[in-house]
Each structure stands twice: as C-alpha cells, then as structure tokens.
Amino acid sequence: SEEYYDVTGEERPGQERPSCPAEVSISPDKSTWKVIFDSGFWCGADGEPGRELRVNRTFVWDGETFCIPAVYLCREGLVLDLCKRVEPEQIDDCLHKWELSVEKGEPDNLAWEQQEQNNPMALHVRVEAVVNGNR
C-alpha cells in the first residue's frame, strides 16, 4: 500500500527518492558545531560532544516530508537532527489565522497552546531507537 512506502521510506516503483535539500547542510567548521546530549540547540552546555554520523535521508511520514541530515552518537544516547519541510504558505496561513506579530507580543498560555496545535512547524512525535537490542 502507499502507507508502506511512506513509513519505510523505500522508493515507490517508478518514483525517485527525494534527497535532503542542499540548504540543509552541516557546518563545515566543526569547531562551532557541538552537539551534546540533552541540550537545546540555542543554549550552551557542558559535556562531551557526540560523534557525527551523516544520514542525509528524506522520507514522507503521514503526508509530511522530513529530512535527517545527521545523527550524533553520544555517550548517553543518540541525538537526531530531524527537519520538517513546511511550505511558506502554511506559515503565512498560521500567522494570519492567529494574527501573530512582533507588535502583539506573547500570547497567554491558553492561546499559545491552541496556536501550537495549529502550528505547521510544530513536531509532536516521540522517536525511539533500538540499536543492537538496546534502547
């Protein structure tokens, strides 16, 4: 079925597999790119950076296109880069629907939760990996 190809990422007969776009690239300056387990992208953290394993795979899941540029092997576990393709029109629609702007400031908690449910860039998944029988 079509869902099989969406879930497995295998090529459909007669269809080329998409690749990660050129815009999704890993910084060539390794000294500025430290990926540390259990740390956010924008916050500095102490710890030993993970070892990069380039993946550069794109797949379709539940009608959405995702790209995995790399996985980082850290002592505590894996860190996965997961990029979701979002069309500019989807972002514009969300901004207009919720009348979002810098001038309006931050929404209250209830409004924020409602907006997050409709945010095309939100990613509500739990990813779990099993490697050699270990989670």
Short mmCIF file of N, CA and C in Angstrom, two decimals:
data_model
loop_
_atom_site.label_atom_id
_atom_site.label_comp_id
_atom_site.label_asym_id
_atom_site.label_seq_id
_atom_site.Cartn_x
_atom_site.Cartn_y
_atom_site.Cartn_z
N SER A 1 0.84 -1.18 0.00
CA SER A 1 0.00 0.00 0.00
C SER A 1 0.88 1.24 0.00
N GLU A 2 0.29 2.39 -0.28
CA GLU A 2 1.02 3.66 -0.28
C GLU A 2 1.62 3.95 1.09
N GLU A 3 0.90 3.60 2.15
CA GLU A 3 1.39 3.86 3.50
C GLU A 3 2.71 3.14 3.77
N TYR A 4 2.87 1.94 3.21
CA TYR A 4 4.11 1.19 3.38
C TYR A 4 5.30 2.04 2.93
N TYR A 5 5.19 2.66 1.76
CA TYR A 5 6.29 3.46 1.24
C TYR A 5 6.52 4.71 2.07
N ASP A 6 5.43 5.29 2.59
CA ASP A 6 5.56 6.47 3.45
C ASP A 6 6.30 6.13 4.74
N VAL A 7 5.99 4.99 5.33
CA VAL A 7 6.58 4.61 6.61
C VAL A 7 8.02 4.12 6.45
N THR A 8 8.27 3.28 5.45
CA THR A 8 9.60 2.69 5.30
C THR A 8 10.58 3.61 4.61
N GLY A 9 10.06 4.58 3.84
CA GLY A 9 10.96 5.45 3.10
C GLY A 9 11.49 4.82 1.84
N GLU A 10 11.06 3.59 1.53
CA GLU A 10 11.51 2.94 0.30
C GLU A 10 10.92 3.66 -0.90
N GLU A 11 11.63 3.55 -2.04
CA GLU A 11 11.14 4.19 -3.26
C GLU A 11 9.91 3.46 -3.77
N ARG A 12 8.95 4.26 -4.22
CA ARG A 12 7.80 3.69 -4.91
C ARG A 12 8.27 3.29 -6.30
N PRO A 13 7.71 2.23 -6.86
CA PRO A 13 8.10 1.86 -8.22
C PRO A 13 7.88 3.04 -9.17
N GLY A 14 8.94 3.37 -9.94
CA GLY A 14 8.85 4.45 -10.91
C GLY A 14 8.96 5.84 -10.32
N GLN A 15 9.34 5.95 -9.05
CA GLN A 15 9.43 7.27 -8.41
C GLN A 15 10.81 7.44 -7.80
N GLU A 16 11.42 8.61 -8.06
CA GLU A 16 12.72 8.89 -7.46
C GLU A 16 12.57 9.25 -6.00
N ARG A 17 13.52 8.83 -5.22
CA ARG A 17 13.52 9.18 -3.79
C ARG A 17 14.06 10.60 -3.63
N PRO A 18 13.34 11.46 -2.90
CA PRO A 18 13.86 12.81 -2.69
C PRO A 18 15.10 12.76 -1.82
N SER A 19 15.94 13.75 -1.97
CA SER A 19 17.13 13.82 -1.13
C SER A 19 17.05 15.06 -0.27
N CYS A 20 17.90 15.11 0.75
CA CYS A 20 17.92 16.29 1.60
C CYS A 20 18.30 17.49 0.74
N PRO A 21 17.59 18.60 0.91
CA PRO A 21 17.93 19.77 0.11
C PRO A 21 19.31 20.29 0.44
N ALA A 22 19.91 20.96 -0.52
CA ALA A 22 21.26 21.50 -0.33
C ALA A 22 21.30 22.49 0.81
N GLU A 23 20.17 23.15 1.09
CA GLU A 23 20.15 24.14 2.17
C GLU A 23 20.36 23.51 3.54
N VAL A 24 20.06 22.23 3.67
CA VAL A 24 20.25 21.55 4.95
C VAL A 24 21.65 20.96 4.93
N SER A 25 22.58 21.71 5.45
CA SER A 25 23.95 21.23 5.44
C SER A 25 24.54 21.37 6.83
N ILE A 26 25.49 20.56 7.10
CA ILE A 26 26.15 20.59 8.39
C ILE A 26 27.34 21.53 8.27
N SER A 27 27.50 22.39 9.25
CA SER A 27 28.55 23.41 9.20
C SER A 27 29.91 22.77 8.93
N PRO A 28 30.62 23.29 7.93
CA PRO A 28 31.95 22.73 7.66
C PRO A 28 32.95 23.09 8.75
N ASP A 29 32.66 24.10 9.56
CA ASP A 29 33.55 24.49 10.64
C ASP A 29 33.20 23.68 11.89
N LYS A 30 33.83 22.54 12.04
CA LYS A 30 33.50 21.62 13.13
C LYS A 30 33.69 22.24 14.51
N SER A 31 34.54 23.26 14.62
CA SER A 31 34.78 23.85 15.93
C SER A 31 33.56 24.60 16.45
N THR A 32 32.63 24.99 15.57
CA THR A 32 31.45 25.74 16.01
C THR A 32 30.23 24.85 16.14
N TRP A 33 30.33 23.60 15.80
CA TRP A 33 29.17 22.71 15.77
C TRP A 33 29.34 21.61 16.81
N LYS A 34 28.87 21.87 18.03
CA LYS A 34 28.96 20.87 19.09
C LYS A 34 27.56 20.40 19.42
N VAL A 35 27.33 19.12 19.26
CA VAL A 35 26.03 18.54 19.61
C VAL A 35 26.24 17.73 20.88
N ILE A 36 25.51 18.12 21.92
CA ILE A 36 25.66 17.49 23.23
C ILE A 36 24.32 16.91 23.65
N PHE A 37 24.32 15.69 24.15
CA PHE A 37 23.10 15.00 24.57
C PHE A 37 22.36 15.82 25.61
N ASP A 38 21.04 15.86 25.49
CA ASP A 38 20.16 16.52 26.47
C ASP A 38 20.42 18.02 26.59
N SER A 39 20.74 18.64 25.46
CA SER A 39 20.98 20.08 25.45
C SER A 39 20.23 20.68 24.27
N GLY A 40 19.71 21.87 24.45
CA GLY A 40 19.00 22.54 23.38
C GLY A 40 19.94 23.12 22.35
N PHE A 41 19.39 23.40 21.18
CA PHE A 41 20.20 23.93 20.08
C PHE A 41 20.76 25.31 20.41
N TRP A 42 19.97 26.15 21.04
CA TRP A 42 20.38 27.53 21.25
C TRP A 42 21.06 27.77 22.59
N CYS A 43 21.12 26.78 23.45
CA CYS A 43 21.72 27.04 24.76
C CYS A 43 23.06 26.32 24.86
N GLY A 44 24.00 27.01 25.45
CA GLY A 44 25.31 26.41 25.66
C GLY A 44 25.23 25.33 26.72
N ALA A 45 26.05 24.34 26.58
CA ALA A 45 26.03 23.26 27.56
C ALA A 45 27.44 22.71 27.71
N ASP A 46 27.67 22.17 28.88
CA ASP A 46 28.93 21.49 29.12
C ASP A 46 28.73 20.02 28.82
N GLY A 47 29.77 19.39 28.42
CA GLY A 47 29.69 17.97 28.14
C GLY A 47 30.48 17.63 26.90
N GLU A 48 30.62 16.36 26.70
CA GLU A 48 31.38 15.87 25.56
C GLU A 48 30.49 15.82 24.33
N PRO A 49 30.90 16.47 23.23
CA PRO A 49 30.07 16.43 22.02
C PRO A 49 30.00 15.03 21.43
N GLY A 50 28.88 14.77 20.77
CA GLY A 50 28.70 13.48 20.12
C GLY A 50 29.46 13.39 18.81
N ARG A 51 29.63 12.17 18.34
CA ARG A 51 30.30 11.92 17.07
C ARG A 51 29.24 11.92 15.97
N GLU A 52 29.48 12.69 14.93
CA GLU A 52 28.52 12.84 13.85
C GLU A 52 28.49 11.63 12.92
N LEU A 53 27.29 11.18 12.62
CA LEU A 53 27.08 10.13 11.62
C LEU A 53 26.12 10.72 10.59
N ARG A 54 26.63 11.07 9.42
CA ARG A 54 25.79 11.69 8.39
C ARG A 54 24.79 10.67 7.85
N VAL A 55 23.56 11.11 7.72
CA VAL A 55 22.48 10.25 7.24
C VAL A 55 21.98 10.76 5.89
N ASN A 56 21.65 12.04 5.81
CA ASN A 56 21.15 12.68 4.59
C ASN A 56 20.07 11.87 3.90
N ARG A 57 19.01 11.58 4.63
CA ARG A 57 17.86 10.84 4.09
C ARG A 57 16.60 11.66 4.24
N THR A 58 15.75 11.56 3.25
CA THR A 58 14.45 12.22 3.28
C THR A 58 13.38 11.14 3.24
N PHE A 59 12.28 11.37 3.96
CA PHE A 59 11.18 10.42 3.94
C PHE A 59 9.87 11.17 4.13
N VAL A 60 8.79 10.51 3.73
CA VAL A 60 7.45 11.07 3.90
C VAL A 60 6.77 10.27 4.99
N TRP A 61 6.19 10.97 5.96
CA TRP A 61 5.51 10.32 7.08
C TRP A 61 4.22 11.07 7.32
N ASP A 62 3.13 10.38 7.21
CA ASP A 62 1.80 10.95 7.43
C ASP A 62 1.59 12.20 6.57
N GLY A 63 2.06 12.13 5.33
CA GLY A 63 1.87 13.23 4.39
C GLY A 63 2.85 14.38 4.54
N GLU A 64 3.76 14.31 5.49
CA GLU A 64 4.75 15.37 5.72
C GLU A 64 6.12 14.88 5.25
N THR A 65 6.94 15.79 4.72
CA THR A 65 8.28 15.44 4.26
C THR A 65 9.29 15.84 5.33
N PHE A 66 10.15 14.89 5.68
CA PHE A 66 11.18 15.10 6.70
C PHE A 66 12.54 14.77 6.11
N CYS A 67 13.56 15.37 6.69
CA CYS A 67 14.94 15.09 6.32
C CYS A 67 15.73 14.84 7.60
N ILE A 68 16.59 13.83 7.55
CA ILE A 68 17.51 13.56 8.66
C ILE A 68 18.92 13.81 8.14
N PRO A 69 19.48 15.01 8.41
CA PRO A 69 20.83 15.28 7.95
C PRO A 69 21.88 14.44 8.67
N ALA A 70 21.71 14.26 9.99
CA ALA A 70 22.73 13.55 10.76
C ALA A 70 22.17 13.00 12.07
N VAL A 71 22.87 12.03 12.59
CA VAL A 71 22.63 11.50 13.93
C VAL A 71 23.96 11.67 14.67
N TYR A 72 23.88 11.99 15.94
CA TYR A 72 25.09 12.18 16.74
C TYR A 72 25.15 11.11 17.81
N LEU A 73 26.26 10.41 17.86
CA LEU A 73 26.45 9.33 18.82
C LEU A 73 27.11 9.91 20.07
N CYS A 74 26.33 9.96 21.14
CA CYS A 74 26.82 10.50 22.41
C CYS A 74 26.90 9.36 23.42
N ARG A 75 27.69 9.55 24.44
CA ARG A 75 27.84 8.53 25.48
C ARG A 75 26.49 8.18 26.10
N GLU A 76 25.63 9.20 26.31
CA GLU A 76 24.35 9.00 26.98
C GLU A 76 23.26 8.47 26.04
N GLY A 77 23.46 8.60 24.74
CA GLY A 77 22.45 8.16 23.77
C GLY A 77 22.62 8.86 22.44
N LEU A 78 21.61 8.74 21.59
CA LEU A 78 21.64 9.34 20.26
C LEU A 78 20.95 10.70 20.25
N VAL A 79 21.44 11.58 19.40
CA VAL A 79 20.79 12.86 19.13
C VAL A 79 20.48 12.86 17.64
N LEU A 80 19.24 13.14 17.30
CA LEU A 80 18.77 13.07 15.92
C LEU A 80 18.44 14.46 15.40
N ASP A 81 19.02 14.84 14.27
CA ASP A 81 18.58 16.04 13.55
C ASP A 81 17.37 15.63 12.74
N LEU A 82 16.26 16.30 12.94
CA LEU A 82 15.03 15.99 12.21
C LEU A 82 14.45 17.30 11.70
N CYS A 83 14.44 17.46 10.40
CA CYS A 83 13.95 18.69 9.77
C CYS A 83 12.64 18.38 9.04
N LYS A 84 11.67 19.25 9.24
CA LYS A 84 10.36 19.08 8.61
C LYS A 84 10.19 20.14 7.54
N ARG A 85 9.77 19.72 6.36
CA ARG A 85 9.52 20.68 5.28
C ARG A 85 8.17 21.34 5.50
N VAL A 86 8.17 22.67 5.51
CA VAL A 86 6.95 23.44 5.68
C VAL A 86 6.91 24.48 4.57
N GLU A 87 5.82 24.49 3.83
CA GLU A 87 5.67 25.45 2.74
C GLU A 87 5.44 26.85 3.30
N PRO A 88 5.98 27.87 2.66
CA PRO A 88 5.78 29.25 3.14
C PRO A 88 4.30 29.62 3.31
N GLU A 89 3.45 29.11 2.44
CA GLU A 89 2.02 29.41 2.54
C GLU A 89 1.43 28.89 3.84
N GLN A 90 1.92 27.75 4.31
CA GLN A 90 1.43 27.20 5.58
C GLN A 90 1.79 28.12 6.74
N ILE A 91 2.98 28.69 6.70
CA ILE A 91 3.40 29.61 7.75
C ILE A 91 2.58 30.89 7.69
N ASP A 92 2.41 31.43 6.48
CA ASP A 92 1.60 32.65 6.31
C ASP A 92 0.18 32.43 6.81
N ASP A 93 -0.41 31.29 6.47
CA ASP A 93 -1.78 30.99 6.91
C ASP A 93 -1.88 30.99 8.43
N CYS A 94 -0.90 30.39 9.08
CA CYS A 94 -0.89 30.32 10.55
C CYS A 94 -0.74 31.72 11.15
N LEU A 95 0.17 32.52 10.59
CA LEU A 95 0.37 33.88 11.09
C LEU A 95 -0.90 34.71 10.97
N HIS A 96 -1.58 34.59 9.83
CA HIS A 96 -2.80 35.36 9.61
C HIS A 96 -3.95 34.85 10.48
N LYS A 97 -4.08 33.52 10.61
CA LYS A 97 -5.16 32.95 11.40
C LYS A 97 -5.11 33.45 12.84
N TRP A 98 -3.91 33.46 13.41
CA TRP A 98 -3.75 33.83 14.81
C TRP A 98 -3.36 35.29 14.99
N GLU A 99 -3.30 36.02 13.88
CA GLU A 99 -2.93 37.45 13.92
C GLU A 99 -1.65 37.65 14.73
N LEU A 100 -0.64 36.85 14.39
CA LEU A 100 0.63 36.91 15.11
C LEU A 100 1.52 38.00 14.54
N SER A 101 2.14 38.75 15.42
CA SER A 101 3.09 39.77 15.00
C SER A 101 3.97 40.12 16.20
N VAL A 102 5.10 40.73 15.91
CA VAL A 102 6.01 41.15 16.97
C VAL A 102 5.35 42.20 17.85
N GLU A 103 4.56 43.07 17.24
CA GLU A 103 3.91 44.15 17.98
C GLU A 103 2.92 43.63 19.02
N LYS A 104 2.28 42.52 18.75
CA LYS A 104 1.25 41.99 19.67
C LYS A 104 1.86 41.31 20.89
N GLY A 105 3.11 40.91 20.80
CA GLY A 105 3.75 40.27 21.94
C GLY A 105 3.36 38.80 22.08
N GLU A 106 3.67 38.25 23.23
CA GLU A 106 3.44 36.83 23.51
C GLU A 106 1.99 36.57 23.88
N PRO A 107 1.42 35.47 23.41
CA PRO A 107 0.04 35.12 23.79
C PRO A 107 0.00 34.55 25.21
N ASP A 108 -1.21 34.53 25.81
CA ASP A 108 -1.34 33.88 27.11
C ASP A 108 -1.22 32.37 26.91
N ASN A 109 -1.15 31.62 28.01
CA ASN A 109 -0.89 30.18 27.91
C ASN A 109 -1.94 29.42 27.11
N LEU A 110 -3.22 29.73 27.30
CA LEU A 110 -4.27 29.02 26.57
C LEU A 110 -4.17 29.30 25.08
N ALA A 111 -3.99 30.56 24.71
CA ALA A 111 -3.86 30.91 23.30
C ALA A 111 -2.62 30.26 22.70
N TRP A 112 -1.53 30.24 23.47
CA TRP A 112 -0.30 29.63 22.97
C TRP A 112 -0.51 28.15 22.68
N GLU A 113 -1.19 27.43 23.57
CA GLU A 113 -1.44 26.00 23.36
C GLU A 113 -2.29 25.77 22.12
N GLN A 114 -3.30 26.61 21.91
CA GLN A 114 -4.14 26.48 20.73
C GLN A 114 -3.33 26.77 19.46
N GLN A 115 -2.50 27.78 19.51
CA GLN A 115 -1.67 28.12 18.35
C GLN A 115 -0.69 27.00 18.05
N GLU A 116 -0.12 26.43 19.08
CA GLU A 116 0.85 25.36 18.89
C GLU A 116 0.22 24.14 18.21
N GLN A 117 -1.03 23.86 18.52
CA GLN A 117 -1.72 22.73 17.88
C GLN A 117 -1.87 22.95 16.38
N ASN A 118 -1.97 24.20 15.95
CA ASN A 118 -2.16 24.53 14.54
C ASN A 118 -0.88 25.00 13.86
N ASN A 119 0.22 25.02 14.56
CA ASN A 119 1.48 25.50 14.02
C ASN A 119 2.04 24.46 13.04
N PRO A 120 2.23 24.83 11.76
CA PRO A 120 2.72 23.85 10.79
C PRO A 120 4.16 23.41 11.06
N MET A 121 4.89 24.18 11.87
CA MET A 121 6.27 23.82 12.17
C MET A 121 6.41 22.99 13.44
N ALA A 122 5.32 22.83 14.17
CA ALA A 122 5.36 22.03 15.40
C ALA A 122 5.55 20.56 15.05
N LEU A 123 6.27 19.88 15.87
CA LEU A 123 6.54 18.46 15.65
C LEU A 123 6.17 17.71 16.92
N HIS A 124 5.10 16.95 16.86
CA HIS A 124 4.61 16.24 18.04
C HIS A 124 4.82 14.74 17.85
N VAL A 125 6.06 14.32 17.96
CA VAL A 125 6.39 12.90 17.82
C VAL A 125 7.34 12.50 18.93
N ARG A 126 7.34 11.23 19.19
CA ARG A 126 8.32 10.66 20.11
C ARG A 126 9.11 9.64 19.30
N VAL A 127 10.39 9.85 19.21
CA VAL A 127 11.25 8.97 18.42
C VAL A 127 12.01 8.08 19.38
N GLU A 128 12.00 6.80 19.09
CA GLU A 128 12.72 5.84 19.92
C GLU A 128 13.54 4.95 19.01
N ALA A 129 14.79 4.77 19.33
CA ALA A 129 15.68 3.94 18.52
C ALA A 129 16.11 2.71 19.32
N VAL A 130 16.19 1.60 18.62
CA VAL A 130 16.71 0.37 19.21
C VAL A 130 17.93 -0.03 18.37
N VAL A 131 19.10 -0.06 19.01
CA VAL A 131 20.33 -0.42 18.33
C VAL A 131 20.92 -1.62 19.03
N ASN A 132 21.09 -2.70 18.30
CA ASN A 132 21.62 -3.95 18.86
C ASN A 132 20.84 -4.39 20.09
N GLY A 133 19.53 -4.20 20.04
CA GLY A 133 18.66 -4.62 21.14
C GLY A 133 18.60 -3.66 22.31
N ASN A 134 19.35 -2.56 22.25
CA ASN A 134 19.37 -1.57 23.33
C ASN A 134 18.59 -0.33 22.93
N ARG A 135 17.85 0.22 23.89
CA ARG A 135 17.11 1.47 23.64
C ARG A 135 17.93 2.64 24.06
#
